[in-house]
Amino acid sequence: MTGHLITTPFGARTTAAEVLDGVDLTGERALVTGAASGIGRETARVLAAAGAEVTIGVRGPAAGGRAAEEISPANGPGTVRAAPLDLADQGSVRAFVDAWRGPLHILVLNAGVMASPLQRTKEGWETQFATNHLGHFALATGLHGALAAARGARVVAVSSVGHVNGDVLFDDINFERHPYDPWAAYSQSKTANVLFAVEASRRWASDLIAVNALNPGRITSTRLGRHIGDISHSPASFDPSSTDVSWKNIEQGAATSVLLAASPLTEGVTGRYFEDCAEAGPHQPGVRRGVAAHALDAHRAARLWRISRDMLAATA
């Protein structure tokens, strides 16, 4: 992150629909993960309303089918379809990638789990890292050819302000030796989302693929917090009295994702971290905003890419 920070006319209270007002995405193809509900669903809805052909990757076919039907535009060129995709299951990710045909203009890596009890995938991977990072890493790298074919594709990684709480635990990513802490695991996975954007933007620049990460804000009424229970079980800074993190409804929470996915204002922007529809400044101690230095570190980003590639290779 160098030079001046990128700003837009939009802010924390802007809705996703307002960001794409007047934007025509006819002829573009988009994929949004975790779009059966929450900000993923709103992201998919707004992209389709602007004319895009949208695929939503969902674990539950029934819920996905209902969501696709409900958010497909009544009129206009945009469409929405659902396809099975379980990011914690590498077989599911490979099947999705193998079935994809044609270019992909927009990829929104939105799905995620937060502060879940210790669970492991069949490979033995800690589930938050496996879902929030490795599943999306496998999906994005698997679809690299489709993204490159679009000649100007955009990849959006939905991270969180929670990334400021911790770096990737490189010597014990799966919490095999360290005591498991659900928030430490969540922070690790969200830092990984930003590091992915940093390294992918470097590796894929020649393919004209822009890759950015974002903090959507603290969103009310989504399933992401289903493992938290009472608010007292989450960090104190998540309390509604905090003025640091922007609390938003779903329509506002999807705005920064849509800005990076399709707005002309961010065309050509890559390797950045946004919040409240603008590029975030450096994180300051004691403040729940900004981007942590450990999440933008190029050496960490390259190291995580190699580790992720090797972990996936072991499952092939």
XYZ file of C-alpha atoms in Angstrom:
316
model
C 0.000 0.000 0.000
C 1.856 3.044 -1.252
C 1.066 6.659 -2.062
C -2.307 8.206 -1.416
C -5.242 6.133 -0.238
C -8.018 5.519 -2.740
C -11.307 7.202 -1.869
C -14.760 7.172 -3.455
C -17.941 9.260 -3.053
C -19.376 6.374 -1.032
C -19.078 5.572 2.663
C -20.167 3.366 5.547
C -23.881 4.018 5.013
C -23.874 3.518 1.246
C -25.798 0.482 0.013
C -24.581 -1.977 -2.591
C -27.369 -0.927 -4.950
C -26.257 2.699 -4.694
C -22.673 1.740 -5.556
C -23.774 0.118 -8.830
C -26.452 2.645 -9.757
C -26.132 3.148 -13.506
C -23.505 0.423 -13.978
C -24.238 -2.078 -16.772
C -22.776 -5.577 -16.291
C -24.548 -7.204 -19.224
C -22.383 -9.968 -20.652
C -20.283 -10.406 -17.506
C -20.230 -13.595 -15.460
C -19.870 -13.572 -11.686
C -19.431 -16.167 -8.944
C -20.260 -15.373 -5.313
C -19.607 -17.922 -2.571
C -21.804 -18.178 0.493
C -24.610 -16.312 -1.237
C -27.640 -18.168 0.088
C -27.961 -15.510 2.790
C -26.430 -12.370 4.263
C -24.148 -9.999 2.413
C -23.251 -12.689 -0.126
C -26.866 -12.924 -1.172
C -27.134 -9.138 -1.441
C -23.900 -8.986 -3.431
C -25.266 -11.555 -5.883
C -28.626 -9.776 -6.097
C -27.105 -6.405 -6.920
C -24.671 -7.832 -9.491
C -27.568 -9.607 -11.230
C -29.726 -6.480 -11.086
C -26.930 -4.688 -12.960
C -27.117 -7.335 -15.699
C -24.519 -9.934 -14.710
C -24.970 -13.678 -15.071
C -24.407 -14.764 -11.463
C -23.624 -18.185 -10.031
C -23.941 -18.619 -6.284
C -21.824 -21.366 -4.742
C -23.706 -22.882 -1.805
C -23.428 -25.913 0.479
C -27.174 -26.576 0.614
C -28.752 -27.118 -2.834
C -32.284 -26.515 -1.566
C -31.469 -23.228 0.161
C -29.310 -22.195 -2.778
C -32.074 -22.907 -5.264
C -34.556 -20.848 -3.266
C -32.102 -17.972 -2.964
C -31.341 -18.023 -6.683
C -35.023 -17.952 -7.554
C -35.779 -15.173 -5.092
C -32.968 -12.822 -6.125
C -33.080 -13.336 -9.901
C -34.208 -10.086 -11.546
C -37.839 -10.142 -12.635
C -36.841 -8.299 -15.801
C -33.570 -7.575 -17.523
C -30.587 -9.563 -18.723
C -29.172 -10.614 -15.352
C -29.724 -14.141 -14.018
C -28.872 -16.113 -10.892
C -28.255 -19.847 -10.632
C -27.082 -21.993 -7.726
C -24.340 -24.628 -7.821
C -23.150 -26.952 -5.040
C -19.915 -25.848 -3.386
C -18.631 -26.876 0.047
C -15.411 -24.989 0.719
C -14.437 -27.325 3.559
C -14.518 -30.273 1.142
C -11.707 -30.216 -1.409
C -13.532 -32.798 -3.504
C -16.482 -30.417 -3.793
C -14.215 -27.545 -4.777
C -12.494 -29.638 -7.453
C -15.844 -30.779 -8.848
C -17.035 -27.174 -9.060
C -13.858 -26.070 -10.826
C -13.978 -28.997 -13.239
C -17.566 -28.158 -14.168
C -16.924 -24.476 -14.885
C -16.958 -23.466 -18.544
C -16.038 -20.158 -20.132
C -14.596 -16.919 -18.741
C -15.213 -15.570 -15.247
C -15.252 -11.794 -14.857
C -16.036 -11.441 -11.140
C -15.175 -13.786 -8.262
C -16.350 -12.786 -4.779
C -14.860 -14.981 -2.051
C -17.535 -14.237 0.523
C -18.379 -17.452 2.393
C -16.991 -17.985 5.860
C -17.334 -19.277 9.401
C -16.493 -17.351 12.552
C -15.342 -18.406 16.026
C -16.510 -21.997 15.623
C -15.656 -24.731 18.130
C -12.652 -26.831 17.177
C -13.491 -28.948 14.167
C -11.289 -30.551 11.565
C -11.767 -31.527 7.954
C -11.037 -35.068 6.812
C -7.487 -33.899 6.025
C -7.053 -32.826 9.648
C -7.160 -29.118 8.828
C -8.666 -26.683 11.315
C -12.061 -25.803 9.858
C -11.955 -22.002 9.930
C -8.638 -21.895 8.064
C -9.786 -24.683 5.747
C -13.044 -22.928 4.876
C -12.193 -19.242 4.961
C -8.799 -19.535 3.274
C -7.889 -22.925 1.807
C -11.261 -23.545 0.162
C -11.207 -20.128 -1.446
C -7.528 -20.498 -2.384
C -8.304 -23.771 -4.170
C -11.330 -22.240 -5.882
C -9.553 -19.104 -7.086
C -6.393 -20.871 -8.267
C -8.492 -23.579 -9.888
C -10.455 -20.939 -11.806
C -7.356 -18.930 -12.747
C -7.708 -19.859 -16.418
C -11.316 -18.674 -16.496
C -10.338 -15.418 -14.780
C -7.455 -14.834 -17.184
C -9.764 -15.473 -20.142
C -11.954 -12.565 -19.046
C -9.067 -10.108 -19.663
C -9.831 -7.768 -16.800
C -11.323 -10.012 -14.128
C -11.733 -8.963 -10.513
C -11.336 -11.144 -7.432
C -12.682 -9.901 -4.100
C -11.694 -11.531 -0.795
C -14.023 -10.717 2.099
C -11.808 -10.443 5.187
C -12.626 -8.794 8.530
C -11.375 -6.233 11.002
C -10.699 -9.350 13.076
C -7.494 -9.834 11.076
C -5.804 -7.172 13.215
C -5.932 -9.542 16.200
C -3.450 -12.034 14.835
C -1.057 -13.187 12.136
C -1.009 -16.609 10.510
C 0.403 -19.151 12.963
C 2.890 -20.476 10.417
C 4.447 -23.052 12.745
C 1.081 -24.543 13.755
C -1.658 -23.469 11.338
C -3.968 -26.320 12.361
C -3.600 -25.833 16.127
C -2.081 -29.250 16.656
C 0.313 -28.046 19.381
C -1.153 -24.726 20.500
C -4.349 -24.628 22.604
C -7.245 -23.949 20.273
C -8.772 -20.495 20.534
C -11.736 -19.864 18.198
C -10.965 -16.156 17.863
C -7.264 -16.724 17.199
C -8.214 -19.222 14.498
C -10.687 -16.767 13.004
C -8.144 -13.926 13.009
C -5.602 -16.200 11.338
C -8.039 -17.092 8.568
C -8.975 -13.459 7.968
C -5.327 -12.397 7.813
C -4.867 -15.198 5.284
C -7.600 -13.649 3.115
C -5.653 -10.397 2.892
C -2.324 -12.131 2.300
C -3.941 -14.091 -0.527
C -4.969 -10.835 -2.200
C -1.458 -9.424 -1.832
C 0.252 -12.409 -3.460
C -2.423 -13.138 -6.073
C -2.335 -9.512 -7.225
C 1.408 -9.883 -7.814
C 1.262 -13.272 -9.499
C -1.736 -12.493 -11.711
C -1.005 -8.912 -12.756
C 0.130 -9.990 -16.233
C -3.222 -11.764 -16.661
C -5.036 -8.475 -15.941
C -6.643 -9.994 -12.849
C -7.216 -7.493 -10.026
C -7.363 -8.964 -6.510
C -8.383 -6.989 -3.423
C -9.540 -7.670 0.129
C -11.999 -5.854 2.349
C -13.611 -5.480 5.738
C -17.398 -5.355 5.245
C -18.038 -3.940 8.728
C -19.940 -5.460 11.629
C -23.090 -6.742 9.984
C -26.343 -7.271 11.857
C -28.685 -10.181 11.122
C -26.397 -12.667 9.370
C -25.610 -16.332 10.088
C -21.874 -15.636 10.419
C -22.171 -15.114 14.154
C -24.132 -18.282 14.834
C -21.317 -19.755 16.973
C -20.989 -16.700 19.197
C -24.239 -16.800 21.125
C -24.434 -13.942 23.612
C -22.437 -10.860 22.586
C -20.426 -11.185 25.805
C -18.774 -14.273 24.311
C -17.167 -12.191 21.561
C -14.382 -9.612 21.899
C -15.371 -6.500 23.865
C -14.679 -4.369 20.806
C -17.604 -6.086 19.072
C -19.961 -4.475 21.584
C -22.537 -2.168 19.932
C -21.193 0.777 21.956
C -17.891 0.614 20.049
C -17.369 3.489 17.638
C -14.448 1.811 15.887
C -16.132 -0.697 13.589
C -18.968 0.485 11.355
C -22.159 -1.387 12.218
C -24.216 -1.944 9.097
C -27.294 -3.632 7.759
C -26.951 -6.221 5.001
C -27.497 -3.752 2.152
C -24.704 -1.532 3.496
C -22.490 -4.492 4.356
C -22.375 -5.648 0.732
C -21.398 -2.220 -0.610
C -17.609 -2.531 -0.381
C -17.693 -6.005 -1.957
C -19.698 -4.659 -4.884
C -17.458 -1.602 -5.191
C -14.387 -3.806 -5.676
C -16.226 -6.341 -7.814
C -17.752 -4.088 -10.417
C -17.526 -0.325 -9.916
C -15.689 1.696 -12.579
C -14.169 3.652 -9.684
C -11.937 0.712 -8.745
C -11.018 -0.489 -12.219
C -7.330 -1.375 -12.295
C -6.998 -1.261 -8.502
C -5.273 -4.347 -7.101
C -3.485 -5.630 -4.015
C -5.375 -3.270 -1.674
C -7.544 -3.551 1.443
C -10.761 -1.529 1.664
C -13.333 -0.678 4.322
C -16.382 1.599 4.172
C -15.978 1.932 0.380
C -12.458 3.375 0.580
C -8.937 2.067 0.926
C -8.082 1.558 4.578
C -5.150 3.230 6.252
C -2.646 1.472 8.514
C -4.054 -0.076 11.663
C -3.345 1.874 14.840
C -3.020 0.071 18.207
C -6.243 0.198 20.201
C -8.386 1.086 17.182
C -10.667 -1.403 15.424
C -10.085 -0.072 11.931
C -7.424 -0.134 9.257
C -5.187 -2.860 7.902
C -2.477 -4.558 9.953
C 1.083 -4.528 8.648
C 1.331 -8.311 9.012
C -1.527 -8.734 6.523
C 0.202 -6.720 3.797
C 3.665 -8.212 4.225
C 4.871 -9.543 0.876
C 7.139 -12.187 2.413
C 4.317 -13.581 4.543
C 2.015 -13.536 1.524
C 4.471 -15.536 -0.593
C 5.082 -17.968 2.259
C 1.369 -18.563 2.780
C 0.872 -19.163 -0.942
C 3.564 -21.850 -0.947
C 2.177 -23.521 2.178
C -1.377 -23.449 0.826
C -0.281 -24.899 -2.502
C 1.606 -27.691 -0.750
C -1.325 -28.493 1.557
C -3.653 -28.806 -1.428
C -1.128 -30.843 -3.413
C -1.068 -33.410 -0.620
C -4.797 -34.039 -1.156
C -4.714 -34.424 -4.931
